[in-house]
């Protein structure tokens, strides 16, 4: 999205290193669901204006080695705010229901000016493992397992 950092250079750098890239593709605009689809070099613009693969192998989120997430804002506790539809929270919601599932590490990709002191969060918000900005990388300690049941 225009306000978010461009992940294109990251994708190209990873491809040069022989990584397999899976990109999100929205599968349900009403229920805000997406899948991770193998990138084969061909992309098509979605109705959100986001470039997506149309066809390709689909991998469950838990089988990805890392997930790089653009964002609107993040805070010093590793909380993330997205475009306000909860696509990534839904795709990764299993992490909140299982105390011992930590994969994949969730790496925010952001500008420094997107950092705020503290974001208001709710039980469904999946926190970041780390964030990368033009000035560096910040790791977040793993939060205590919550006792509540996420929405
Ligand atoms: N795992 C989930 N299950 C059900 N609803 C969810 C889930 N994650 C988010 N939502 C809903 O989606 C909406 C948007 O989520 P929000 O966290 O505000 O967006 P974003 O993370 O994109 O900034 C919220 O109303 C929230 O209740
Ligand atoms: Mg959220």
mmCIF file of N, CA and C in Angstrom, residues 83-150:
data_model
loop_
_atom_site.group_PDB
_atom_site.id
_atom_site.type_symbol
_atom_site.label_atom_id
_atom_site.label_comp_id
_atom_site.label_asym_id
_atom_site.label_seq_id
_atom_site.Cartn_x
_atom_site.Cartn_y
_atom_site.Cartn_z
ATOM 1 N N UNK A 83 -3.556 -2.312 8.336
ATOM 2 C CA UNK A 83 -4.483 -1.425 7.644
ATOM 3 C C UNK A 83 -5.888 -1.480 8.241
ATOM 4 N N UNK A 84 -6.050 -2.260 9.304
ATOM 5 C CA UNK A 84 -7.304 -2.215 10.040
ATOM 6 C C UNK A 84 -8.318 -3.271 9.671
ATOM 7 N N UNK A 85 -7.878 -4.314 8.945
ATOM 8 C CA UNK A 85 -8.797 -5.404 8.603
ATOM 9 C C UNK A 85 -8.429 -6.704 9.312
ATOM 10 N N UNK A 86 -7.255 -6.762 9.893
ATOM 11 C CA UNK A 86 -6.862 -7.944 10.643
ATOM 12 C C UNK A 86 -6.478 -9.148 9.794
ATOM 13 N N UNK A 87 -6.057 -8.918 8.542
ATOM 14 C CA UNK A 87 -5.679 -10.061 7.691
ATOM 15 C C UNK A 87 -4.549 -10.881 8.317
ATOM 16 N N UNK A 88 -3.489 -10.203 8.761
ATOM 17 C CA UNK A 88 -2.360 -10.956 9.340
ATOM 18 C C UNK A 88 -2.737 -11.548 10.694
ATOM 19 N N UNK A 89 -3.547 -10.848 11.467
ATOM 20 C CA UNK A 89 -3.985 -11.413 12.756
ATOM 21 C C UNK A 89 -4.756 -12.712 12.532
ATOM 22 N N UNK A 90 -5.583 -12.738 11.499
ATOM 23 C CA UNK A 90 -6.346 -13.966 11.236
ATOM 24 C C UNK A 90 -5.435 -15.073 10.724
ATOM 25 N N UNK A 91 -4.543 -14.726 9.789
ATOM 26 C CA UNK A 91 -3.667 -15.751 9.198
ATOM 27 C C UNK A 91 -2.749 -16.371 10.252
ATOM 28 N N UNK A 92 -2.447 -15.609 11.313
ATOM 29 C CA UNK A 92 -1.492 -16.082 12.320
ATOM 30 C C UNK A 92 -2.154 -16.325 13.670
ATOM 31 N N UNK A 93 -3.484 -16.300 13.689
ATOM 32 C CA UNK A 93 -4.206 -16.410 14.950
ATOM 33 C C UNK A 93 -3.900 -17.691 15.712
ATOM 34 N N UNK A 94 -3.491 -18.758 15.006
ATOM 35 C CA UNK A 94 -3.182 -20.028 15.673
ATOM 36 C C UNK A 94 -2.078 -19.849 16.711
ATOM 37 N N UNK A 95 -1.210 -18.849 16.511
ATOM 38 C CA UNK A 95 -0.105 -18.623 17.456
ATOM 39 C C UNK A 95 -0.625 -18.259 18.839
ATOM 40 N N UNK A 96 -1.781 -17.612 18.881
ATOM 41 C CA UNK A 96 -2.338 -17.173 20.163
ATOM 42 C C UNK A 96 -3.112 -18.285 20.856
ATOM 43 N N UNK A 97 -3.484 -19.302 20.091
ATOM 44 C CA UNK A 97 -4.257 -20.398 20.679
ATOM 45 C C UNK A 97 -3.362 -21.536 21.151
ATOM 46 N N UNK A 98 -2.079 -21.500 20.777
ATOM 47 C CA UNK A 98 -1.150 -22.562 21.163
ATOM 48 C C UNK A 98 0.005 -21.919 21.900
ATOM 49 N N UNK A 99 0.213 -22.343 23.151
ATOM 50 C CA UNK A 99 1.239 -21.697 23.960
ATOM 51 C C UNK A 99 2.647 -21.973 23.465
ATOM 52 N N UNK A 100 2.841 -23.084 22.743
ATOM 53 C CA UNK A 100 4.208 -23.460 22.396
ATOM 54 C C UNK A 100 4.471 -23.400 20.904
ATOM 55 N N UNK A 101 3.657 -22.685 20.172
ATOM 56 C CA UNK A 101 3.902 -22.502 18.747
ATOM 57 C C UNK A 101 4.440 -21.100 18.543
ATOM 58 N N UNK A 102 5.621 -21.010 17.962
ATOM 59 C CA UNK A 102 6.247 -19.705 17.800
ATOM 60 C C UNK A 102 6.583 -19.400 16.342
ATOM 61 N N UNK A 103 6.273 -20.315 15.444
ATOM 62 C CA UNK A 103 6.704 -20.164 14.061
ATOM 63 C C UNK A 103 5.576 -19.665 13.168
ATOM 64 N N UNK A 104 5.897 -18.867 12.190
ATOM 65 C CA UNK A 104 7.215 -18.332 11.867
ATOM 66 C C UNK A 104 7.506 -17.061 12.659
ATOM 67 N N UNK A 105 8.806 -16.710 12.795
ATOM 68 C CA UNK A 105 9.120 -15.402 13.363
ATOM 69 C C UNK A 105 8.482 -14.321 12.494
ATOM 70 N N UNK A 106 7.915 -13.327 13.149
ATOM 71 C CA UNK A 106 7.196 -12.257 12.440
ATOM 72 C C UNK A 106 8.027 -10.991 12.470
ATOM 73 N N UNK A 107 8.499 -10.620 11.295
ATOM 74 C CA UNK A 107 9.420 -9.499 11.189
ATOM 75 C C UNK A 107 8.704 -8.330 10.517
ATOM 76 N N UNK A 108 8.500 -7.274 11.258
ATOM 77 C CA UNK A 108 7.897 -6.079 10.686
ATOM 78 C C UNK A 108 8.905 -5.351 9.819
ATOM 79 N N UNK A 109 8.437 -4.773 8.723
ATOM 80 C CA UNK A 109 9.300 -3.984 7.841
ATOM 81 C C UNK A 109 8.686 -2.593 7.794
ATOM 82 N N UNK A 110 9.432 -1.610 8.290
ATOM 83 C CA UNK A 110 8.788 -0.321 8.541
ATOM 84 C C UNK A 110 9.761 0.840 8.425
ATOM 85 N N UNK A 111 9.208 2.029 8.390
ATOM 86 C CA UNK A 111 9.991 3.255 8.519
ATOM 87 C C UNK A 111 10.098 3.594 10.012
ATOM 88 N N UNK A 112 11.175 4.281 10.387
ATOM 89 C CA UNK A 112 11.336 4.673 11.799
ATOM 90 C C UNK A 112 10.185 5.536 12.294
ATOM 91 N N UNK A 113 9.651 6.367 11.404
ATOM 92 C CA UNK A 113 8.582 7.277 11.837
ATOM 93 C C UNK A 113 7.284 6.531 12.135
ATOM 94 N N UNK A 114 7.235 5.229 11.867
ATOM 95 C CA UNK A 114 6.034 4.453 12.178
ATOM 96 C C UNK A 114 6.065 3.895 13.604
ATOM 97 N N UNK A 115 7.141 4.187 14.314
ATOM 98 C CA UNK A 115 7.236 3.716 15.700
ATOM 99 C C UNK A 115 6.489 4.656 16.636
ATOM 100 N N UNK A 116 5.699 4.065 17.520
ATOM 101 C CA UNK A 116 5.024 4.858 18.554
ATOM 102 C C UNK A 116 5.347 4.221 19.907
ATOM 103 N N UNK A 117 5.064 4.943 20.992
ATOM 104 C CA UNK A 117 5.417 4.420 22.315
ATOM 105 C C UNK A 117 4.593 3.203 22.683
ATOM 106 N N UNK A 118 3.288 3.324 22.568
ATOM 107 C CA UNK A 118 2.435 2.188 22.910
ATOM 108 C C UNK A 118 1.156 2.206 22.095
ATOM 109 N N UNK A 119 0.875 1.075 21.470
ATOM 110 C CA UNK A 119 -0.355 0.952 20.683
ATOM 111 C C UNK A 119 -1.440 0.320 21.541
ATOM 112 N N UNK A 120 -2.659 0.751 21.379
ATOM 113 C CA UNK A 120 -3.749 0.029 22.035
ATOM 114 C C UNK A 120 -3.940 -1.300 21.302
ATOM 115 N N UNK A 121 -3.972 -2.405 22.035
ATOM 116 C CA UNK A 121 -4.112 -3.694 21.356
ATOM 117 C C UNK A 121 -5.238 -4.495 21.975
ATOM 118 N N UNK A 122 -5.687 -5.476 21.189
ATOM 119 C CA UNK A 122 -6.722 -6.374 21.679
ATOM 120 C C UNK A 122 -6.202 -7.798 21.604
ATOM 121 N N UNK A 123 -6.983 -8.711 22.184
ATOM 122 C CA UNK A 123 -6.505 -10.088 22.351
ATOM 123 C C UNK A 123 -6.190 -10.771 21.019
ATOM 124 N N UNK A 124 -6.790 -10.325 19.908
ATOM 125 C CA UNK A 124 -6.553 -10.995 18.627
ATOM 126 C C UNK A 124 -5.274 -10.518 17.944
ATOM 127 N N UNK A 125 -4.628 -9.469 18.456
ATOM 128 C CA UNK A 125 -3.465 -8.898 17.776
ATOM 129 C C UNK A 125 -2.235 -9.782 17.965
ATOM 130 N N UNK A 126 -1.647 -10.206 16.865
ATOM 131 C CA UNK A 126 -0.461 -11.068 16.912
ATOM 132 C C UNK A 126 0.776 -10.166 16.914
ATOM 133 N N UNK A 127 1.612 -10.269 17.956
ATOM 134 C CA UNK A 127 2.761 -9.361 18.050
ATOM 135 C C UNK A 127 3.912 -9.749 17.120
ATOM 136 N N UNK A 128 4.798 -8.804 16.917
ATOM 137 C CA UNK A 128 5.987 -9.012 16.091
ATOM 138 C C UNK A 128 7.099 -9.665 16.911
ATOM 139 N N UNK A 129 7.979 -10.389 16.223
ATOM 140 C CA UNK A 129 9.189 -10.945 16.831
ATOM 141 C C UNK A 129 10.320 -9.915 16.763
ATOM 142 N N UNK A 130 10.294 -9.136 15.693
ATOM 143 C CA UNK A 130 11.340 -8.134 15.464
ATOM 144 C C UNK A 130 10.804 -7.128 14.451
ATOM 145 N N UNK A 131 11.490 -6.004 14.363
ATOM 146 C CA UNK A 131 11.129 -5.049 13.308
ATOM 147 C C UNK A 131 12.411 -4.522 12.684
ATOM 148 N N UNK A 132 12.376 -4.372 11.375
ATOM 149 C CA UNK A 132 13.524 -3.821 10.641
ATOM 150 C C UNK A 132 13.107 -2.468 10.079
ATOM 151 N N UNK A 133 13.928 -1.450 10.361
ATOM 152 C CA UNK A 133 13.704 -0.123 9.780
ATOM 153 C C UNK A 133 15.008 0.293 9.103
ATOM 154 N N UNK A 134 14.998 1.401 8.373
ATOM 155 C CA UNK A 134 16.244 1.843 7.728
ATOM 156 C C UNK A 134 17.396 2.039 8.706
ATOM 157 N N UNK A 135 17.115 2.249 9.992
ATOM 158 C CA UNK A 135 18.231 2.485 10.924
ATOM 159 C C UNK A 135 18.616 1.252 11.736
ATOM 160 N N UNK A 136 17.914 0.152 11.600
ATOM 161 C CA UNK A 136 18.364 -1.009 12.362
ATOM 162 C C UNK A 136 17.294 -2.051 12.569
ATOM 163 N N UNK A 137 17.658 -3.042 13.390
ATOM 164 C CA UNK A 137 16.731 -4.130 13.715
ATOM 165 C C UNK A 137 16.517 -4.136 15.222
ATOM 166 N N UNK A 138 15.267 -4.334 15.600
ATOM 167 C CA UNK A 138 14.935 -4.384 17.024
ATOM 168 C C UNK A 138 14.220 -5.711 17.284
ATOM 169 N N UNK A 139 14.712 -6.458 18.283
ATOM 170 C CA UNK A 139 14.082 -7.724 18.660
ATOM 171 C C UNK A 139 13.155 -7.487 19.848
ATOM 172 N N UNK A 140 12.052 -8.179 19.874
ATOM 173 C CA UNK A 140 11.119 -8.031 20.990
ATOM 174 C C UNK A 140 11.125 -9.302 21.824
ATOM 175 N N UNK A 141 11.144 -9.152 23.147
ATOM 176 C CA UNK A 141 11.072 -10.351 23.977
ATOM 177 C C UNK A 141 9.734 -11.040 23.774
ATOM 178 N N UNK A 142 9.739 -12.357 23.865
ATOM 179 C CA UNK A 142 8.506 -13.124 23.691
ATOM 180 C C UNK A 142 7.544 -12.780 24.823
ATOM 181 N N UNK A 143 6.333 -12.382 24.498
ATOM 182 C CA UNK A 143 5.416 -12.015 25.577
ATOM 183 C C UNK A 143 4.998 -13.247 26.371
ATOM 184 N N UNK A 144 4.585 -13.027 27.620
ATOM 185 C CA UNK A 144 4.050 -14.119 28.432
ATOM 186 C C UNK A 144 2.808 -14.670 27.738
ATOM 187 N N UNK A 145 2.613 -15.988 27.835
ATOM 188 C CA UNK A 145 1.407 -16.579 27.247
ATOM 189 C C UNK A 145 0.186 -15.961 27.935
ATOM 190 N N UNK A 146 -0.773 -15.554 27.117
ATOM 191 C CA UNK A 146 -1.945 -14.905 27.735
ATOM 192 C C UNK A 146 -2.893 -15.967 28.256
ATOM 193 N N UNK A 147 -3.584 -15.657 29.321
ATOM 194 C CA UNK A 147 -4.503 -16.636 29.903
ATOM 195 C C UNK A 147 -5.877 -16.540 29.281
ATOM 196 N N UNK A 148 -6.149 -15.413 28.654
ATOM 197 C CA UNK A 148 -7.462 -15.215 28.057
ATOM 198 C C UNK A 148 -7.587 -15.921 26.724
ATOM 199 N N UNK A 149 -8.793 -16.063 26.246
ATOM 200 C CA UNK A 149 -9.044 -16.668 24.939
ATOM 201 C C UNK A 149 -9.202 -15.554 23.930
ATOM 202 N N UNK A 150 -8.341 -15.543 22.889
ATOM 203 C CA UNK A 150 -8.464 -14.476 21.909
ATOM 204 C C UNK A 150 -9.762 -14.572 21.134
#
